[in-house]
Coordinates of C-alpha atoms and ligand atoms in Angstrom, one line a residue:
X247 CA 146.1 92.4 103.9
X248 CA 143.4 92.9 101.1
X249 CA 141.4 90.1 100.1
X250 CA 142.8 89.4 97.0
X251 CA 146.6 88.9 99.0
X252 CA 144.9 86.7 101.1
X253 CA 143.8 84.6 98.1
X254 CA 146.8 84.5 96.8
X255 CA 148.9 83.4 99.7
X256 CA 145.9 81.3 101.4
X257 CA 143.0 80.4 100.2
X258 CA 139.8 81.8 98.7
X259 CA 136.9 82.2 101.1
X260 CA 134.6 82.8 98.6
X261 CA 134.8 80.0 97.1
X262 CA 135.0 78.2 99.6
X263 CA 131.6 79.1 100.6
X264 CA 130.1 77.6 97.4
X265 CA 130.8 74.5 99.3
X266 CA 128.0 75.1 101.6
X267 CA 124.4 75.1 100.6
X268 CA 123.5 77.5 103.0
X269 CA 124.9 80.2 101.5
X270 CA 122.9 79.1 98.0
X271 CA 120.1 79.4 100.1
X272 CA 121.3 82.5 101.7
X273 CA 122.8 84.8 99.1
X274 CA 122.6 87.7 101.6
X275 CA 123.6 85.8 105.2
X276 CA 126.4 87.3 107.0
X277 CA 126.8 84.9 109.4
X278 CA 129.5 85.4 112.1
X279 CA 127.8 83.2 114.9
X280 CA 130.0 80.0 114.4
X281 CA 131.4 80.3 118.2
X282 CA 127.8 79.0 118.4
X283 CA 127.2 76.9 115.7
X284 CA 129.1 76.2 112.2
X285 CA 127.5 76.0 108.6
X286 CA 127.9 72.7 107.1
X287 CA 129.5 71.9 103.6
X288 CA 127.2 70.1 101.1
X289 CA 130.0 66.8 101.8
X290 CA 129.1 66.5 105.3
X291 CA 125.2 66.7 103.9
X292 CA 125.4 64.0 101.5
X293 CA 127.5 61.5 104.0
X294 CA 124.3 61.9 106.5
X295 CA 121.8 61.3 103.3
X296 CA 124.5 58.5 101.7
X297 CA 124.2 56.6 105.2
X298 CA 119.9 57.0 105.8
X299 CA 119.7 56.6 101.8
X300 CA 121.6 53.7 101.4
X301 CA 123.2 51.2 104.5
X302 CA 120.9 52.8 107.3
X303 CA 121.5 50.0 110.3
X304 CA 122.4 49.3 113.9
X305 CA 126.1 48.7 114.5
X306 CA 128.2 46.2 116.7
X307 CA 125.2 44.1 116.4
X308 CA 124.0 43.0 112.6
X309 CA 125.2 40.4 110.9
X310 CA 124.1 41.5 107.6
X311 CA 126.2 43.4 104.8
X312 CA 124.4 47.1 105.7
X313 CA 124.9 46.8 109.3
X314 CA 129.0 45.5 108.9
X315 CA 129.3 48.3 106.7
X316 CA 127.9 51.1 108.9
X317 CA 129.6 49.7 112.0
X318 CA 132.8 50.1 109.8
X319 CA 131.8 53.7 108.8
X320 CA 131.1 54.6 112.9
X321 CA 134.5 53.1 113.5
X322 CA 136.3 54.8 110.9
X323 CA 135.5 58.0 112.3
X324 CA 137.1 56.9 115.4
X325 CA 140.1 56.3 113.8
X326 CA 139.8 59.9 112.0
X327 CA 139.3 61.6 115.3
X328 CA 142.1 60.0 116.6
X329 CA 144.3 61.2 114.2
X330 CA 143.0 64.4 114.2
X331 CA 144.3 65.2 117.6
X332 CA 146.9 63.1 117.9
X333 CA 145.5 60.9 120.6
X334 CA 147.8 58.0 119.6
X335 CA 145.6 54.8 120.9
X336 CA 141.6 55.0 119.2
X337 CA 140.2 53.2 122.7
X338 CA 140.8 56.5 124.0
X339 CA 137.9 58.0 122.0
X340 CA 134.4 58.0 123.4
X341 CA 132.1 59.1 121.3
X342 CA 129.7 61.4 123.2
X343 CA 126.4 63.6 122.3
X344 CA 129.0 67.0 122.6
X345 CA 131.3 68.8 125.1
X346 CA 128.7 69.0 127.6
X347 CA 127.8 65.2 127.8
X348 CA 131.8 64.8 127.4
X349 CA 132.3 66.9 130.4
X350 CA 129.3 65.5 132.3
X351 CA 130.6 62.0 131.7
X352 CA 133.9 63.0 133.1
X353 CA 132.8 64.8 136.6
X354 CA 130.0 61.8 137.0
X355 CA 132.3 58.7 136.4
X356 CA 135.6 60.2 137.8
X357 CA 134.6 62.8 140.1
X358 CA 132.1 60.8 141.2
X359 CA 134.6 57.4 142.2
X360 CA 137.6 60.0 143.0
X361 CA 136.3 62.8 144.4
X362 CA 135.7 63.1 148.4
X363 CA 135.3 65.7 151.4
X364 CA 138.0 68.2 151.5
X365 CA 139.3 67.2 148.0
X366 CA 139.5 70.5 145.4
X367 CA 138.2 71.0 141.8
X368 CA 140.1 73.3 140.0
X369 CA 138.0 75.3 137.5
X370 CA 138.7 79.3 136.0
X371 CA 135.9 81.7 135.6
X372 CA 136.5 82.3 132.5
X373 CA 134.5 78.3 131.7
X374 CA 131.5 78.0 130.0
X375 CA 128.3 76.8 131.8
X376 CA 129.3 73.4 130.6
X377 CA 132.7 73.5 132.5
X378 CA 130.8 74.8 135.4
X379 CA 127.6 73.0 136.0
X380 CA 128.6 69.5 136.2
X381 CA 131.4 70.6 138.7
X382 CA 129.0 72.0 140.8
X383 CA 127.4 68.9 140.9
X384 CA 129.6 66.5 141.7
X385 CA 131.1 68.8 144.3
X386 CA 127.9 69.0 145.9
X387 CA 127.5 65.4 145.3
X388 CA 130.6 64.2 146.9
X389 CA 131.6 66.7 149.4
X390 CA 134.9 68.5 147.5
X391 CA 135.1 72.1 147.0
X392 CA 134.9 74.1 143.7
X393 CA 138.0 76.4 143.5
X394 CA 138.3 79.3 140.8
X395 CA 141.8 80.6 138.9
X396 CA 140.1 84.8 138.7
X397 CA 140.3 86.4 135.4
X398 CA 142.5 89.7 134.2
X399 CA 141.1 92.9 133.0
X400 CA 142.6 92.1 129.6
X401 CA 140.5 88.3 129.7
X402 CA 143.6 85.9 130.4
X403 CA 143.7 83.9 133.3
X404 CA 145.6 85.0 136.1
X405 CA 147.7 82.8 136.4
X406 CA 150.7 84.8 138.6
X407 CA 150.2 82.5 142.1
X408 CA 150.0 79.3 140.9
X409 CA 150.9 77.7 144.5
X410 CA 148.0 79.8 145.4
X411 CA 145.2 77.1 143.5
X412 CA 147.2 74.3 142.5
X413 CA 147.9 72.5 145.6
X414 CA 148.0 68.9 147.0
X415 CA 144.5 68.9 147.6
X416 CA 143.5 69.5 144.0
X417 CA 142.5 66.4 142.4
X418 CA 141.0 67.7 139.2
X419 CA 142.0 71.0 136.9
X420 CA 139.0 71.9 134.2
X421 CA 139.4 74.7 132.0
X422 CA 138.7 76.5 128.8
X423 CA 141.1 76.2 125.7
X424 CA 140.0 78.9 123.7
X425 CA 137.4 81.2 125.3
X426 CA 133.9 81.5 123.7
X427 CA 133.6 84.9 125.0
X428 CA 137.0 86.4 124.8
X429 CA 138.8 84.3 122.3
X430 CA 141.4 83.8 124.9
X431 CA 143.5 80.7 124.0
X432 CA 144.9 79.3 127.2
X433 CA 148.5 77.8 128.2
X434 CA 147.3 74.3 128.9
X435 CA 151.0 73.0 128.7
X436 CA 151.6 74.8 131.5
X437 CA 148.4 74.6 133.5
X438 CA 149.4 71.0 133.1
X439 CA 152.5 71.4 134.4
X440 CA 151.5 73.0 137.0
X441 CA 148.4 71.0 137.8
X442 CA 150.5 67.4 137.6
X443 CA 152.9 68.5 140.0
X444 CA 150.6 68.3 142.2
X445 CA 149.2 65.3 141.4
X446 CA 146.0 66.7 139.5
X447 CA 144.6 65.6 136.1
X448 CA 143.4 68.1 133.9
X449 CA 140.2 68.2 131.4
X450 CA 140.4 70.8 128.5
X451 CA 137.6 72.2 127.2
X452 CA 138.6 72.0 123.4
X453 CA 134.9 73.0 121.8
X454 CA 136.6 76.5 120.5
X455 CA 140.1 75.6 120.1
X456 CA 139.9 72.2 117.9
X457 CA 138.0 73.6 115.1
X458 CA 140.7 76.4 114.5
X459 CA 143.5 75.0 115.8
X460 CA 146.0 72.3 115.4
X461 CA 145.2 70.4 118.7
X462 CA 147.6 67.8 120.1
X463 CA 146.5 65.7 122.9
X464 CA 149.8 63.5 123.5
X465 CA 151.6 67.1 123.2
X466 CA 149.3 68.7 125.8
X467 CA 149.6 66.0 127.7
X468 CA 146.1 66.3 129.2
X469 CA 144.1 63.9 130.7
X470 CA 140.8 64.2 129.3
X471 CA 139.8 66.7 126.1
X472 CA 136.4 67.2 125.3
X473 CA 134.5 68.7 121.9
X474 CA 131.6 69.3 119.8
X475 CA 131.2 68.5 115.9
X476 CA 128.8 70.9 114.9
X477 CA 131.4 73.5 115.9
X478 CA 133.4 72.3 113.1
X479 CA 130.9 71.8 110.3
X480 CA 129.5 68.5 111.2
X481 CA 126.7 67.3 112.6
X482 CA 124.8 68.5 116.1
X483 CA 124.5 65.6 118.0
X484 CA 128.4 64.4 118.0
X485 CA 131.2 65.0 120.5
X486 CA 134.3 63.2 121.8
X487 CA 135.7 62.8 124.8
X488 CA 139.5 61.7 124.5
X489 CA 140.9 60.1 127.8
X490 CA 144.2 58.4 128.4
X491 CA 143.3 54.9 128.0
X492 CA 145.0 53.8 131.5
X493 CA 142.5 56.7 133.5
X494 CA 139.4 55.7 131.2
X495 CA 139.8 51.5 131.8
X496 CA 139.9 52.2 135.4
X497 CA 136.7 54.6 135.6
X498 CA 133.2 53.8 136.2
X499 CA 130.6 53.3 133.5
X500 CA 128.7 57.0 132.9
X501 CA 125.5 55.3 131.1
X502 CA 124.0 51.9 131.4
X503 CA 122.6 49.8 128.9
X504 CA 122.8 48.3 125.7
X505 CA 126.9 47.8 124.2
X506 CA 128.3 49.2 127.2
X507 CA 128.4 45.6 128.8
X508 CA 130.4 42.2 128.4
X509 CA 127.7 39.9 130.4
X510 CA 124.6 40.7 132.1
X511 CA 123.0 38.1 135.0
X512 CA 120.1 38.8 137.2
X513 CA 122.8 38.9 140.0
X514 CA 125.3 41.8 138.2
X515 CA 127.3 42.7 135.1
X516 CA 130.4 43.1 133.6
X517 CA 131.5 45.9 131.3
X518 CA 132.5 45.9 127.8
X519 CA 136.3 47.4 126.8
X520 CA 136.8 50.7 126.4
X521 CA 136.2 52.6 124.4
X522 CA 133.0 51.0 124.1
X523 CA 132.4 50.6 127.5
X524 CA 131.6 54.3 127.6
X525 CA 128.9 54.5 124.5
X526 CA 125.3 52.9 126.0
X527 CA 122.6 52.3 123.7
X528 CA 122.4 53.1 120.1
X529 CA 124.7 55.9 119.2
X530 CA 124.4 58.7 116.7
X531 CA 125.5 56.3 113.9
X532 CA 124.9 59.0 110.9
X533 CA 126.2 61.9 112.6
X534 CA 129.5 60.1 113.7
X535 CA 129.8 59.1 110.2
X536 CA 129.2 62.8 109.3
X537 CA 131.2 64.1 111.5
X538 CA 134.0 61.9 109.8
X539 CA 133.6 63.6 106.7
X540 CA 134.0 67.1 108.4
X541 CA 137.1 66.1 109.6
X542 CA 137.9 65.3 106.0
X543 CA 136.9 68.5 104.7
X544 CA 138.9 70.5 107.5
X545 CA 142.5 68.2 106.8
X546 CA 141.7 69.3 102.9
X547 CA 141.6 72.8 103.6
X548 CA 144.6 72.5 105.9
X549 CA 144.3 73.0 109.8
X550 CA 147.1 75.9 109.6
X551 CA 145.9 77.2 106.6
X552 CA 142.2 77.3 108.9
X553 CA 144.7 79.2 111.5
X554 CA 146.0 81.9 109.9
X555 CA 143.6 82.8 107.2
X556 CA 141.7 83.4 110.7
X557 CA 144.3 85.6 112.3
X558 CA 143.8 88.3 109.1
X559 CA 139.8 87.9 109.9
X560 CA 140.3 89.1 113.6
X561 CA 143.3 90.9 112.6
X562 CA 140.9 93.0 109.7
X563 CA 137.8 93.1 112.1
X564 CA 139.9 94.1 115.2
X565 CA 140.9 97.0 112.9
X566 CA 137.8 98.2 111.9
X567 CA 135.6 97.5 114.7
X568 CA 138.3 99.6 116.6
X569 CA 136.6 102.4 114.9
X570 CA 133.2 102.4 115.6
X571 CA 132.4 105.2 118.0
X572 CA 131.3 104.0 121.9
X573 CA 132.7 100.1 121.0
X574 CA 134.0 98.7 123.9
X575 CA 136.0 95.2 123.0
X576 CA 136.3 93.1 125.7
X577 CA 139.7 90.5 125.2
X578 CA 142.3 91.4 124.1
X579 CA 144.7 88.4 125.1
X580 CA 147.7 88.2 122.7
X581 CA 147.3 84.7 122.0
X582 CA 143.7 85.0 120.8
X583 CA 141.5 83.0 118.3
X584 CA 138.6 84.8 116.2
X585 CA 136.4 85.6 118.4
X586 CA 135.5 89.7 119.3
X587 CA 133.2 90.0 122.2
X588 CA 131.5 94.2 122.2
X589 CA 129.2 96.3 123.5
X590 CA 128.3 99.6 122.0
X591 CA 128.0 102.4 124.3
X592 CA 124.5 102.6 125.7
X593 CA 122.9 100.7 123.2
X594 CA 121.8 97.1 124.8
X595 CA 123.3 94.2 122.5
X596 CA 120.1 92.7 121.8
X597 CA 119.0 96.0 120.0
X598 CA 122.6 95.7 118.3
X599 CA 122.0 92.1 116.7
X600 CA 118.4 92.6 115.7
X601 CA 119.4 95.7 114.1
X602 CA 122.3 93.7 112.1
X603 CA 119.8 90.9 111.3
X604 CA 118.3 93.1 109.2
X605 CA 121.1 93.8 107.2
X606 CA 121.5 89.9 107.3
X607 CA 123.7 90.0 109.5
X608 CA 123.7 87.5 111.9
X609 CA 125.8 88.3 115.2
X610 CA 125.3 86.8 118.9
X611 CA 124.0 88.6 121.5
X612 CA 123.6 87.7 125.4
X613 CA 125.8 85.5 128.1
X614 CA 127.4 83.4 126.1
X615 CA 126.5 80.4 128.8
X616 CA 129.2 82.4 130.2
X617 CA 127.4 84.6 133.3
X618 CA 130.4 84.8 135.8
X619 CA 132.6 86.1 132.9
X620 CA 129.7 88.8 132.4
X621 CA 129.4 89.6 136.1
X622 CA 133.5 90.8 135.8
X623 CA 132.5 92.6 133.7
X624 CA 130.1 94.0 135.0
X625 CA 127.3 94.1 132.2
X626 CA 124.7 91.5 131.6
X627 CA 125.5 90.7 127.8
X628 CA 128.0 91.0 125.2
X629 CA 127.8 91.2 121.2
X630 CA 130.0 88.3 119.9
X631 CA 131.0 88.1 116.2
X632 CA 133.0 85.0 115.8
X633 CA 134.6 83.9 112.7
X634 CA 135.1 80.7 110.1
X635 CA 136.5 80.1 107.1
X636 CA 134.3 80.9 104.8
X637 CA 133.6 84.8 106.3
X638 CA 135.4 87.5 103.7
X639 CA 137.2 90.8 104.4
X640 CA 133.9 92.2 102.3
X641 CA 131.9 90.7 105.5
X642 CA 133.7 92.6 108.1
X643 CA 133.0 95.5 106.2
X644 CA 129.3 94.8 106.3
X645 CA 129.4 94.1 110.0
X646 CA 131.0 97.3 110.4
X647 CA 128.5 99.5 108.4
X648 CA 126.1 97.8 110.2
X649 CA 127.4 98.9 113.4
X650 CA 128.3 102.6 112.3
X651 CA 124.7 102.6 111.4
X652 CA 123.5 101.1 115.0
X653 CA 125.4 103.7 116.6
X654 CA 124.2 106.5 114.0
X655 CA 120.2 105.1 114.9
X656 CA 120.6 105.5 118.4
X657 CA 122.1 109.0 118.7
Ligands
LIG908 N1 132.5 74.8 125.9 C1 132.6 75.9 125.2 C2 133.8 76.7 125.3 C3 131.6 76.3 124.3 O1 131.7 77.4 123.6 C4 130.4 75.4 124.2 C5 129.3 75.8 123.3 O2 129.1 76.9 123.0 C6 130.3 74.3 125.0 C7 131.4 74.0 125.8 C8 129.2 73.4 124.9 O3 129.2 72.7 123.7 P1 127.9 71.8 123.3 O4 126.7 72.6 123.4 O5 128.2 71.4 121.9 O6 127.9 70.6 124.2

């Protein structure tokens, strides 16, 4: 589909990117790192400037106009989020620093009242560090063992014996929703299935899927889903962890301090409700307020229209990155989001970016916080090129030259 198709029956990228000040900045940036990062739109900006410029307070505590209307800003947001993923009951949303504190919340507090000696964690090695570290952990921390679901050739999970990992012992199932390496997008209804059978809950990984995605927790049915804002054009500094209300009442504070509690005596304390309960100490009042306003600008765009003006970017880049001489594209799941993980034949990735970059190109190179995926595979790094909105056809072509002219450089 040519560009111009794509703005008829879509949107228009380009202009899109006019909403971003970045790319004022920028004229020349290519920038096909958002599996890492996302640009933010001058909207999101000015909410974080609106909030230090003009009602900059603590919340759940003033009694002063500012501070009621900040607190109201922060809880708004909850109530954005949980629309946004159709969570159903806002005390299900904790409001967290980003997937990892999400994830690290959930293995500390639940893993760490639930889990015991000869209990099983189920994770896939297809997780990022984040999904892997915390896991580690607590299993070391409590005495359970850390099971792996292996990985195909083609980067799906293999999930062909199911009775072979999902067993009575399992207690917890932890895995990716859309891999940051592979693009991957996993069948979470039916890991769930397959995980509450036994009697398992299950924690998705959402930081890749529920920026591109339509993402429905009460249709997932999982038990915990964790993400980051800056993945979706807001602020760093901002993540959710969405629980079941009924799992997250009955689990353990993660922090202590300030907000989380109901009374404090010399003797012992009491906790405050949840979701609240969950968020000690000052929180990132101007980024959760920021991050509200990303949402905002992702439900005006459309989350479908987000969806499948992405499937012609991977679909267009699959195409032409196919041929480039010595590419090697590792994924190629049919459920896959925009994502394209290479390596050019003898030619280390890390020459490969730096050589983009100075077409201003900007590409990742390296693990991806992903090791165990690269061991599979047997190499130490990847190229990544990852995809957004606001990327053009006219960018893929870039990224192409750019490549044709790696490749011609080194041979
Ligand atoms: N999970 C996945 C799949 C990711 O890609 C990332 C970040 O790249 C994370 C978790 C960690 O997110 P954050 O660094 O925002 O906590």
């Amino acid at each position: 589909m040519s560009e111009n198709v794509i703005q008829q029956k879509l949107f228009d990228a380009k202009k899109i990117k006019e909403d971003f000040p970045i790319f004022r900045n920028n004229p020349d940036l290519v920038f096909l790192d958002n599996a890492s990062t996302t640009q933010k739109p001058q909207s999101v900006i000015d909410t974080l400037s609106h909030y230090y410029e003009n009602y900059n307070s603590n919340i759940h505590r003033g009694i002063y106009q500012i501070a009621e209307k900040a607190t109201a800003a922060y809880e708004k947001s909850r109530d954005k989020v949980t629309k946004f993923i159709g969570a159903g009951d806002r005390r299900s949303i904790v409001f967290t620093k980003g997937t990892t504190e999400s994830i690290n919340l959930v293995a500390n507090s639940w893993g760490g009242q639930n889990l015991k000696p000869g209990d099983e964690v189920l994770i896939t090695e297809m997780e990022h560090h984040s999904n892997i570290i915390p896991w580690q952990l607590i299993c070391e921390r409590t005495g359970a063992d850390l099971k792996y679901i292996p990985i195909n050739e083609d980067g799906t999970l293999d999930l062909s014996n199911p009775d072979k990992y999902f067993k009575n012992k399992t207690k917890i199932v932890c895995v990716i929703h859309q891999s940051n390496v592979f693009g991957t997008v996993n069948p979470i209804t039916e890991i769930v299935k397959y995980a509450h059978e036994v009697g398992a809950l299950v924690l998705v990984d959402g930081a890749q899927s529920t920026p591109h995605h339509r993402v429905n927790v009460t249709e997932l049915n999982c038990d915990f889903f964790a993400f980051s804002g800056h993945k979706m054009m807001g602020p760093t500094g901002v993540g959710v962890l969405y629980t079941k209300p009924e799992i997250l009442e009955a689990m353990n504070p993660f922090l202590g301090g300030g907000e989380m509690i109901r009374k404090v005596t010399l003797e012992g304390s009491t906790w405050n409700d949840i979701p609240w309960k969950f968020e000690a100490g000052t929180p990132n009042i101007a980024q959760v307020i920021g991050f509200g306003s990303a949402i905002d600008y992702i439900n005006k765009i459309g989350r479908d229209t987000i969806t499948d003006y992405e499937n012609e970017l991977l679909k267009y880049a699959q195409e032409k990155l196919q041929t480039i001489p010595g590419i090697n594209i590792y994924g190629t799941a049919k459920d896959k989001g925009a994502v394209i993980s290479f390596n050019l034949e003898n030619i280390h990735p890390h020459d490969v970016a730096h050589i983009l970059d100075t077409y201003g190109i900007a590409i990742r190179a390296g693990h991806h916080c992903a090791q165990p995926i690269m061991k599979k595979l047997n190499v130490a790094a990847t190229n990544r090129a990852s995809f957004y909105i606001y990327n053009t056809l006219a960018e893929i072509d870039q990224l192409a030259e750019g490549l044709r002219k790696t490749v011609e450089l080194f041979n």
